[in-house]
Amino acid sequence: MVMLVVGWFICVAYVMRYARMVREDATKSVVYDKYEENKAHFLGDKEEGQLEFTGTRKLILGIFAASFGVMIYGVAVVGWWMAEISAMFLAASIIVGLVARMSEEDFTTSFIDGARDLLGVALIIGIARGIVVVMDNGMITDTILFNAEQMITGLSSVVFINVMFFIEVLLSFLVPSTSGLAVLTMPIMRL
């Protein structure tokens, strides 16, 4: 625990020192060469500077925060999952668009730009889930677990932990979810 606290303080001190250095001279940033590209991507044609915190913006932030509260309630109490959560966020985005008095074109452009940023992540999750489904339905997962268990049965604790490390590394290529990997390998760990 002491090492965790010491490491945390070292990391915080380093990040704060770096932030102070970049604030004083932006050219010292490790990503300074991407500054114009990032500015164009995130700000677009809008001017840089402070935005006024109007009543409309406060209401939009309130809707945004409330949508997370509704999501937490829906998942914890009602039993929502991906379809319900997606529908709730879609409805919240439409409400935000109406409150912000965005034109139809501005709203759809903003919505598509936001979806574009998430498309790569969605594809990775979909492919990873597809691999897991194929492995489960083809009983590949059971075969891997059985053979892994046979391989490490009766080993000394020193050899066991090293072999288990390599099994975890190999399985992490097939099961991208860390929680899924933990559930998958817990039967082996009980040995």
Coordinates of N, CA and C in Angstrom, one line a residue:
M1 N 0.8 -1.2 0.0 CA 0.0 0.0 0.0 C 0.9 1.3 0.0
V2 N 2.0 1.2 0.7 CA 2.9 2.3 0.8 C 3.5 2.6 -0.6
M3 N 3.8 1.5 -1.3 CA 4.3 1.7 -2.7 C 3.3 2.3 -3.6
L4 N 2.0 1.9 -3.5 CA 1.0 2.5 -4.3 C 0.9 4.0 -4.0
V5 N 0.9 4.4 -2.8 CA 0.8 5.8 -2.4 C 2.0 6.6 -2.9
V6 N 3.2 6.1 -2.7 CA 4.4 6.7 -3.2 C 4.4 6.9 -4.7
G7 N 4.0 5.8 -5.4 CA 3.9 5.8 -6.8 C 2.9 6.8 -7.3
W8 N 1.8 6.9 -6.7 CA 0.7 7.8 -7.0 C 1.2 9.3 -6.9
F9 N 1.9 9.6 -5.8 CA 2.4 10.9 -5.6 C 3.5 11.3 -6.6
I10 N 4.3 10.3 -7.0 CA 5.4 10.6 -8.0 C 4.7 10.9 -9.4
C11 N 3.7 10.1 -9.7 CA 3.0 10.3 -11.0 C 2.2 11.6 -11.0
V12 N 1.6 12.0 -9.9 CA 0.8 13.2 -9.9 C 1.8 14.4 -10.0
A13 N 3.0 14.3 -9.3 CA 3.9 15.4 -9.3 C 4.5 15.5 -10.7
Y14 N 4.7 14.4 -11.4 CA 5.3 14.5 -12.8 C 4.2 15.1 -13.7
V15 N 3.0 14.7 -13.6 CA 1.9 15.2 -14.5 C 1.7 16.7 -14.2
M16 N 1.7 17.1 -13.0 CA 1.5 18.5 -12.7 C 2.7 19.4 -13.2
R17 N 3.9 18.9 -13.0 CA 5.1 19.6 -13.5 C 5.0 19.7 -15.1
Y18 N 4.6 18.6 -15.7 CA 4.5 18.7 -17.2 C 3.4 19.6 -17.6
A19 N 2.3 19.6 -16.9 CA 1.2 20.5 -17.3 C 1.6 22.0 -17.1
R20 N 2.3 22.3 -16.0 CA 2.8 23.7 -15.8 C 3.8 24.1 -16.9
M21 N 4.6 23.1 -17.3 CA 5.6 23.4 -18.4 C 4.9 23.7 -19.7
V22 N 3.9 22.9 -20.0 CA 3.1 23.1 -21.3 C 2.3 24.3 -21.3
R23 N 1.7 24.7 -20.1 CA 0.9 25.9 -20.0 C 1.8 27.1 -20.3
E24 N 3.1 27.1 -19.8 CA 4.0 28.2 -20.0 C 4.5 28.3 -21.4
D25 N 4.7 27.1 -22.0 CA 5.2 27.1 -23.4 C 4.6 25.9 -24.1
A26 N 3.6 26.1 -24.9 CA 2.9 25.0 -25.6 C 3.7 24.2 -26.5
T27 N 4.8 24.8 -27.0 CA 5.7 24.0 -27.9 C 6.4 22.9 -27.3
K28 N 6.4 22.8 -26.0 CA 7.1 21.8 -25.2 C 6.2 20.5 -25.1
S29 N 5.0 20.6 -25.5 CA 4.1 19.5 -25.4 C 4.5 18.4 -26.4
V30 N 4.4 17.1 -26.0 CA 4.8 16.0 -26.9 C 3.8 15.9 -28.1
V31 N 2.7 16.5 -28.0 CA 1.7 16.4 -29.1 C 1.5 17.8 -29.8
Y32 N 2.5 18.7 -29.6 CA 2.3 20.0 -30.2 C 2.2 20.0 -31.7
D33 N 2.9 19.1 -32.4 CA 2.8 19.0 -33.8 C 1.4 18.6 -34.3
K34 N 0.5 18.1 -33.4 CA -0.9 17.8 -33.8 C -1.9 18.9 -33.3
Y35 N -1.3 20.0 -32.8 CA -2.2 21.0 -32.2 C -3.2 21.5 -33.2
E36 N -2.8 21.9 -34.4 CA -3.7 22.5 -35.4 C -4.7 21.5 -35.9
E37 N -4.3 20.2 -36.0 CA -5.2 19.1 -36.4 C -6.2 18.9 -35.4
N38 N -5.8 18.8 -34.1 CA -6.8 18.6 -33.0 C -7.7 19.8 -32.9
K39 N -7.2 21.0 -33.0 CA -8.0 22.2 -32.9 C -9.1 22.2 -34.0
A40 N -8.7 21.8 -35.2 CA -9.7 21.8 -36.3 C -10.7 20.7 -36.1
H41 N -10.3 19.5 -35.6 CA -11.2 18.4 -35.3 C -12.2 18.7 -34.2
F42 N -11.7 19.2 -33.1 CA -12.6 19.4 -32.0 C -13.3 20.7 -32.0
L43 N -12.7 21.8 -32.5 CA -13.4 23.1 -32.5 C -14.1 23.4 -33.8
G44 N -13.6 22.8 -34.9 CA -14.2 23.0 -36.2 C -14.1 24.5 -36.6
D45 N -15.2 25.1 -37.0 CA -15.1 26.5 -37.4 C -15.5 27.5 -36.2
K46 N -15.6 26.9 -35.0 CA -15.9 27.8 -33.9 C -14.7 28.4 -33.4
E47 N -14.9 29.6 -32.8 CA -13.7 30.4 -32.3 C -13.3 29.8 -31.0
E48 N -12.0 30.0 -30.7 CA -11.5 29.5 -29.4 C -11.8 30.5 -28.4
G49 N -12.0 30.1 -27.2 CA -12.3 31.1 -26.1 C -13.3 30.6 -25.1
Q50 N -13.7 31.4 -24.2 CA -14.6 31.0 -23.2 C -16.1 31.1 -23.7
L51 N -16.9 30.1 -23.5 CA -18.3 30.1 -23.9 C -19.1 30.6 -22.7
E52 N -20.1 31.4 -22.9 CA -21.0 31.8 -21.9 C -21.8 30.7 -21.4
F53 N -21.9 30.6 -20.0 CA -22.7 29.5 -19.4 C -24.1 29.9 -19.2
T54 N -24.9 29.8 -20.3 CA -26.3 30.3 -20.3 C -27.2 29.3 -19.7
G55 N -28.4 29.7 -19.5 CA -29.5 28.8 -19.0 C -29.7 27.6 -19.9
T56 N -29.6 27.8 -21.2 CA -29.8 26.7 -22.1 C -28.7 25.6 -21.9
R57 N -27.4 26.1 -21.8 CA -26.3 25.2 -21.6 C -26.4 24.5 -20.2
K58 N -26.9 25.2 -19.2 CA -27.1 24.5 -17.9 C -28.2 23.4 -18.0
L59 N -29.2 23.7 -18.8 CA -30.3 22.7 -19.0 C -29.8 21.5 -19.7
I60 N -28.9 21.8 -20.7 CA -28.4 20.7 -21.5 C -27.5 19.8 -20.6
L61 N -26.6 20.4 -19.8 CA -25.8 19.7 -18.8 C -26.7 18.9 -17.8
G62 N -27.8 19.5 -17.4 CA -28.7 18.8 -16.5 C -29.3 17.5 -17.2
I63 N -29.7 17.7 -18.5 CA -30.2 16.5 -19.2 C -29.2 15.5 -19.4
F64 N -28.0 15.9 -19.7 CA -26.8 15.0 -19.8 C -26.6 14.2 -18.5
A65 N -26.6 14.9 -17.4 CA -26.4 14.2 -16.1 C -27.5 13.3 -15.7
A66 N -28.8 13.8 -16.0 CA -30.0 13.0 -15.7 C -30.0 11.7 -16.5
S67 N -29.5 11.8 -17.7 CA -29.5 10.6 -18.6 C -28.6 9.5 -17.9
F68 N -27.5 9.9 -17.3 CA -26.7 8.9 -16.6 C -27.4 8.4 -15.4
G69 N -28.1 9.2 -14.7 CA -28.8 8.8 -13.5 C -29.9 7.8 -13.9
V70 N -30.6 8.1 -15.0 CA -31.6 7.2 -15.6 C -31.0 5.8 -16.0
M71 N -29.8 5.9 -16.6 CA -29.1 4.7 -17.1 C -28.8 3.8 -15.9
I72 N -28.2 4.4 -14.8 CA -27.8 3.7 -13.6 C -29.0 3.0 -13.0
Y73 N -30.1 3.8 -12.9 CA -31.4 3.2 -12.3 C -31.9 2.1 -13.2
G74 N -31.9 2.3 -14.5 CA -32.4 1.3 -15.4 C -31.6 0.0 -15.4
V75 N -30.3 0.1 -15.3 CA -29.4 -1.1 -15.2 C -29.6 -1.8 -13.9
A76 N -29.5 -1.0 -12.8 CA -29.5 -1.6 -11.5 C -30.8 -2.1 -11.0
V77 N -31.9 -1.4 -11.3 CA -33.2 -1.7 -10.8 C -34.1 -2.4 -11.8
V78 N -34.2 -1.9 -13.0 CA -35.1 -2.4 -14.0 C -34.5 -3.5 -14.8
G79 N -33.2 -3.6 -14.9 CA -32.6 -4.7 -15.6 C -32.3 -4.4 -17.1
W80 N -32.1 -3.1 -17.4 CA -31.8 -2.7 -18.8 C -30.4 -3.3 -19.2
W81 N -30.3 -3.4 -20.5 CA -29.0 -3.8 -21.1 C -28.8 -2.9 -22.3
M82 N -28.0 -3.4 -23.3 CA -27.6 -2.5 -24.4 C -28.7 -1.9 -25.2
A83 N -29.7 -2.6 -25.5 CA -30.8 -2.0 -26.4 C -31.5 -0.9 -25.6
E84 N -31.8 -1.1 -24.4 CA -32.5 -0.1 -23.6 C -31.6 1.2 -23.3
I85 N -30.3 0.9 -23.0 CA -29.4 2.0 -22.8 C -29.2 2.8 -24.1
S86 N -29.0 2.1 -25.2 CA -28.9 2.8 -26.5 C -30.1 3.7 -26.8
A87 N -31.3 3.1 -26.6 CA -32.5 3.9 -26.9 C -32.6 5.1 -25.9
M88 N -32.2 4.9 -24.7 CA -32.3 6.1 -23.7 C -31.3 7.2 -24.1
F89 N -30.1 6.8 -24.5 CA -29.1 7.9 -25.0 C -29.5 8.5 -26.3
L90 N -30.2 7.7 -27.2 CA -30.7 8.3 -28.4 C -31.8 9.3 -28.1
A91 N -32.7 9.0 -27.2 CA -33.7 9.9 -26.8 C -33.2 11.1 -26.1
A92 N -32.1 11.0 -25.3 CA -31.5 12.1 -24.6 C -30.8 13.0 -25.6
S93 N -30.2 12.4 -26.6 CA -29.6 13.3 -27.6 C -30.6 14.1 -28.4
I94 N -31.7 13.5 -28.7 CA -32.8 14.2 -29.4 C -33.3 15.3 -28.6
I95 N -33.5 15.1 -27.3 CA -34.0 16.1 -26.4 C -33.0 17.3 -26.3
V96 N -31.7 16.9 -26.2 CA -30.6 17.9 -26.2 C -30.7 18.8 -27.4
G97 N -30.8 18.1 -28.6 CA -30.9 18.8 -29.8 C -32.1 19.8 -29.9
L98 N -33.2 19.4 -29.3 CA -34.4 20.3 -29.3 C -34.2 21.4 -28.3
V99 N -33.6 21.1 -27.2 CA -33.4 22.2 -26.2 C -32.4 23.2 -26.7
A100 N -31.4 22.7 -27.4 CA -30.3 23.6 -28.0 C -30.8 24.4 -29.2
R101 N -32.0 24.0 -29.7 CA -32.7 24.7 -30.9 C -31.8 24.5 -32.1
M102 N -31.2 23.3 -32.2 CA -30.3 23.0 -33.4 C -31.2 22.7 -34.6
S103 N -30.8 23.1 -35.7 CA -31.5 22.8 -37.0 C -31.3 21.3 -37.2
E104 N -32.2 20.8 -38.1 CA -32.2 19.4 -38.4 C -30.8 19.0 -39.0
E105 N -30.3 19.8 -39.8 CA -29.0 19.6 -40.5 C -27.9 19.6 -39.4
D106 N -27.8 20.6 -38.6 CA -26.8 20.7 -37.5 C -26.9 19.5 -36.6
F107 N -28.1 19.1 -36.2 CA -28.2 17.9 -35.3 C -27.7 16.7 -36.0
T108 N -28.2 16.4 -37.2 CA -27.8 15.1 -37.8 C -26.3 15.1 -38.1
T109 N -25.7 16.3 -38.5 CA -24.3 16.4 -38.7 C -23.5 16.1 -37.4
S110 N -23.9 16.7 -36.3 CA -23.3 16.5 -35.0 C -23.4 15.0 -34.6
F111 N -24.6 14.5 -34.8 CA -24.8 13.1 -34.4 C -24.0 12.1 -35.1
I112 N -23.9 12.3 -36.5 CA -23.1 11.5 -37.3 C -21.6 11.6 -37.0
D113 N -21.1 12.8 -36.7 CA -19.7 13.1 -36.3 C -19.4 12.3 -35.0
G114 N -20.3 12.4 -34.1 CA -20.1 11.6 -32.8 C -20.1 10.1 -33.0
A115 N -21.0 9.6 -33.9 CA -21.1 8.2 -34.1 C -19.8 7.7 -34.9
R116 N -19.3 8.6 -35.7 CA -18.1 8.3 -36.5 C -16.9 8.0 -35.5
D117 N -16.8 8.8 -34.5 CA -15.7 8.6 -33.5 C -15.8 7.3 -32.8
L118 N -17.1 6.7 -32.6 CA -17.3 5.5 -31.9 C -17.3 4.3 -32.8
L119 N -17.3 4.4 -34.1 CA -17.5 3.3 -35.0 C -16.4 2.3 -34.8
G120 N -15.2 2.7 -34.7 CA -14.0 1.8 -34.6 C -14.2 0.9 -33.3
V121 N -14.6 1.6 -32.2 CA -14.7 0.9 -30.9 C -15.9 -0.2 -31.1
A122 N -17.0 0.2 -31.7 CA -18.1 -0.7 -31.9 C -17.7 -1.9 -32.7
L123 N -16.9 -1.7 -33.8 CA -16.5 -2.8 -34.6 C -15.6 -3.8 -33.8
I124 N -14.7 -3.2 -33.0 CA -13.8 -4.1 -32.2 C -14.7 -4.9 -31.2
I125 N -15.6 -4.3 -30.5 CA -16.5 -5.0 -29.6 C -17.3 -6.0 -30.3
G126 N -17.8 -5.7 -31.5 CA -18.6 -6.7 -32.2 C -17.8 -7.9 -32.6
I127 N -16.6 -7.6 -33.2 CA -15.7 -8.7 -33.6 C -15.3 -9.6 -32.4
A128 N -15.0 -8.9 -31.3 CA -14.6 -9.7 -30.1 C -15.7 -10.6 -29.6
R129 N -16.9 -10.0 -29.6 CA -18.1 -10.8 -29.1 C -18.3 -12.0 -30.1
G130 N -18.1 -11.7 -31.4 CA -18.3 -12.8 -32.4 C -17.3 -13.9 -32.1
I131 N -16.1 -13.6 -31.8 CA -15.1 -14.6 -31.5 C -15.5 -15.4 -30.3
V132 N -16.0 -14.8 -29.3 CA -16.4 -15.5 -28.0 C -17.6 -16.4 -28.3
V133 N -18.5 -15.9 -29.1 CA -19.7 -16.8 -29.5 C -19.3 -18.0 -30.3
V134 N -18.4 -17.8 -31.2 CA -17.9 -18.9 -32.0 C -17.1 -19.9 -31.2
M135 N -16.3 -19.4 -30.3 CA -15.5 -20.3 -29.4 C -16.5 -21.1 -28.4
D136 N -17.5 -20.4 -27.9 CA -18.4 -21.1 -27.0 C -19.2 -22.1 -27.7
N137 N -19.8 -21.7 -28.9 CA -20.7 -22.7 -29.6 C -19.9 -23.8 -30.2
G138 N -18.7 -23.6 -30.6 CA -17.8 -24.7 -31.1 C -17.1 -25.5 -30.0
M139 N -17.4 -25.2 -28.8 CA -16.8 -25.8 -27.6 C -15.3 -25.7 -27.6
I140 N -14.8 -24.7 -28.2 CA -13.3 -24.5 -28.3 C -12.9 -24.0 -26.9
T141 N -13.7 -23.2 -26.2 CA -13.4 -22.7 -24.9 C -13.2 -23.9 -23.9
D142 N -14.2 -24.8 -24.0 CA -14.1 -25.9 -23.1 C -12.9 -26.8 -23.3
T143 N -12.5 -27.0 -24.6 CA -11.4 -27.7 -24.9 C -10.1 -27.1 -24.4
I144 N -10.0 -25.8 -24.6 CA -8.8 -25.0 -24.1 C -8.7 -25.2 -22.6
L145 N -9.8 -25.0 -21.9 CA -9.8 -25.0 -20.4 C -9.4 -26.4 -20.0
F146 N -10.0 -27.5 -20.6 CA -9.7 -28.8 -20.2 C -8.2 -29.1 -20.3
N147 N -7.7 -28.8 -21.5 CA -6.2 -29.1 -21.8 C -5.3 -28.2 -20.9
A148 N -5.7 -27.0 -20.6 CA -4.9 -26.1 -19.7 C -4.9 -26.7 -18.3
E149 N -6.1 -27.2 -17.9 CA -6.2 -27.8 -16.5 C -5.3 -29.1 -16.4
Q150 N -5.4 -29.9 -17.5 CA -4.6 -31.1 -17.5 C -3.1 -30.8 -17.5
M151 N -2.7 -29.7 -18.1 CA -1.3 -29.3 -18.2 C -0.7 -28.9 -16.9
I152 N -1.5 -28.2 -16.1 CA -1.0 -27.7 -14.8 C -1.3 -28.5 -13.6
T153 N -2.1 -29.6 -13.7 CA -2.4 -30.4 -12.6 C -1.1 -31.0 -12.0
G154 N -0.9 -30.9 -10.7 CA 0.2 -31.5 -10.0 C 1.5 -30.7 -10.1
L155 N 1.5 -29.6 -10.6 CA 2.7 -28.8 -10.7 C 3.0 -28.1 -9.3
S156 N 4.3 -27.8 -9.0 CA 4.6 -27.1 -7.8 C 4.1 -25.7 -8.0
S157 N 3.9 -25.0 -6.9 CA 3.3 -23.6 -6.9 C 4.2 -22.6 -7.7
V158 N 5.5 -22.8 -7.7 CA 6.4 -21.9 -8.5 C 6.2 -22.1 -10.0
V159 N 6.2 -23.4 -10.4 CA 6.0 -23.7 -11.8 C 4.5 -23.3 -12.2
F160 N 3.6 -23.6 -11.3 CA 2.1 -23.4 -11.6 C 1.9 -21.9 -12.0
I161 N 2.4 -21.0 -11.2 CA 2.1 -19.6 -11.4 C 2.8 -19.1 -12.7
N162 N 3.9 -19.6 -13.1 CA 4.6 -19.3 -14.3 C 3.8 -19.8 -15.5
V163 N 3.4 -21.1 -15.5 CA 2.6 -21.7 -16.5 C 1.3 -20.9 -16.7
M164 N 0.7 -20.6 -15.5 CA -0.6 -19.9 -15.5 C -0.5 -18.6 -16.2
F165 N 0.6 -17.9 -16.0 CA 0.9 -16.6 -16.6 C 0.8 -16.7 -18.1
F166 N 1.5 -17.7 -18.6 CA 1.6 -17.9 -20.1 C 0.2 -18.3 -20.6
I167 N -0.5 -19.1 -19.9 CA -1.9 -19.5 -20.3 C -2.8 -18.2 -20.4
E168 N -2.7 -17.4 -19.4 CA -3.4 -16.1 -19.4 C -3.1 -15.2 -20.6
V169 N -1.8 -15.1 -20.9 CA -1.3 -14.3 -22.0 C -1.9 -14.9 -23.3
L170 N -1.8 -16.2 -23.5 CA -2.4 -16.8 -24.7 C -3.9 -16.6 -24.8
L171 N -4.6 -16.8 -23.7 CA -6.0 -16.7 -23.7 C -6.5 -15.3 -23.9
S172 N -5.6 -14.3 -23.5 CA -6.0 -12.9 -23.7 C -6.1 -12.5 -25.1
F173 N -5.5 -13.2 -26.0 CA -5.7 -13.0 -27.5 C -7.0 -13.5 -28.0
L174 N -7.5 -14.5 -27.3 CA -8.8 -15.1 -27.8 C -10.0 -14.4 -27.1
V175 N -9.8 -14.0 -25.8 CA -10.9 -13.4 -25.0 C -10.4 -12.0 -24.7
P176 N -10.9 -11.0 -25.4 CA -10.5 -9.6 -25.2 C -10.9 -9.0 -23.9
S177 N -12.0 -9.5 -23.3 CA -12.5 -8.9 -22.1 C -11.8 -9.4 -20.9
T178 N -11.3 -8.5 -20.0 CA -10.6 -8.9 -18.8 C -11.5 -9.6 -17.8
S179 N -12.7 -9.1 -17.7 CA -13.7 -9.8 -16.8 C -14.0 -11.2 -17.4
G180 N -14.2 -11.3 -18.7 CA -14.5 -12.6 -19.3 C -13.4 -13.5 -19.2
L181 N -12.1 -13.0 -19.3 CA -11.0 -13.9 -19.1 C -10.9 -14.4 -17.7
A182 N -11.2 -13.5 -16.7 CA -11.2 -13.9 -15.3 C -12.2 -15.0 -15.1
V183 N -13.4 -14.9 -15.6 CA -14.4 -15.9 -15.4 C -14.0 -17.2 -16.1
L184 N -13.4 -17.1 -17.2 CA -13.0 -18.3 -18.0 C -11.9 -19.0 -17.3
T185 N -10.9 -18.3 -16.6 CA -9.8 -19.0 -16.1 C -9.9 -19.3 -14.6
M186 N -11.0 -18.9 -13.9 CA -11.1 -19.1 -12.5 C -11.2 -20.6 -12.2
P187 N -11.8 -21.5 -13.0 CA -11.8 -22.9 -12.7 C -10.4 -23.5 -12.7
I188 N -9.5 -23.0 -13.5 CA -8.1 -23.4 -13.5 C -7.4 -23.0 -12.3
M189 N -7.7 -21.8 -11.8 CA -7.0 -21.2 -10.7 C -7.3 -21.9 -9.4
R190 N -8.4 -22.6 -9.3 CA -8.8 -23.3 -8.1 C -7.9 -24.5 -7.8
L191 N -7.2 -24.9 -8.8 CA -6.3 -26.1 -8.5 C -5.3 -25.8 -7.6

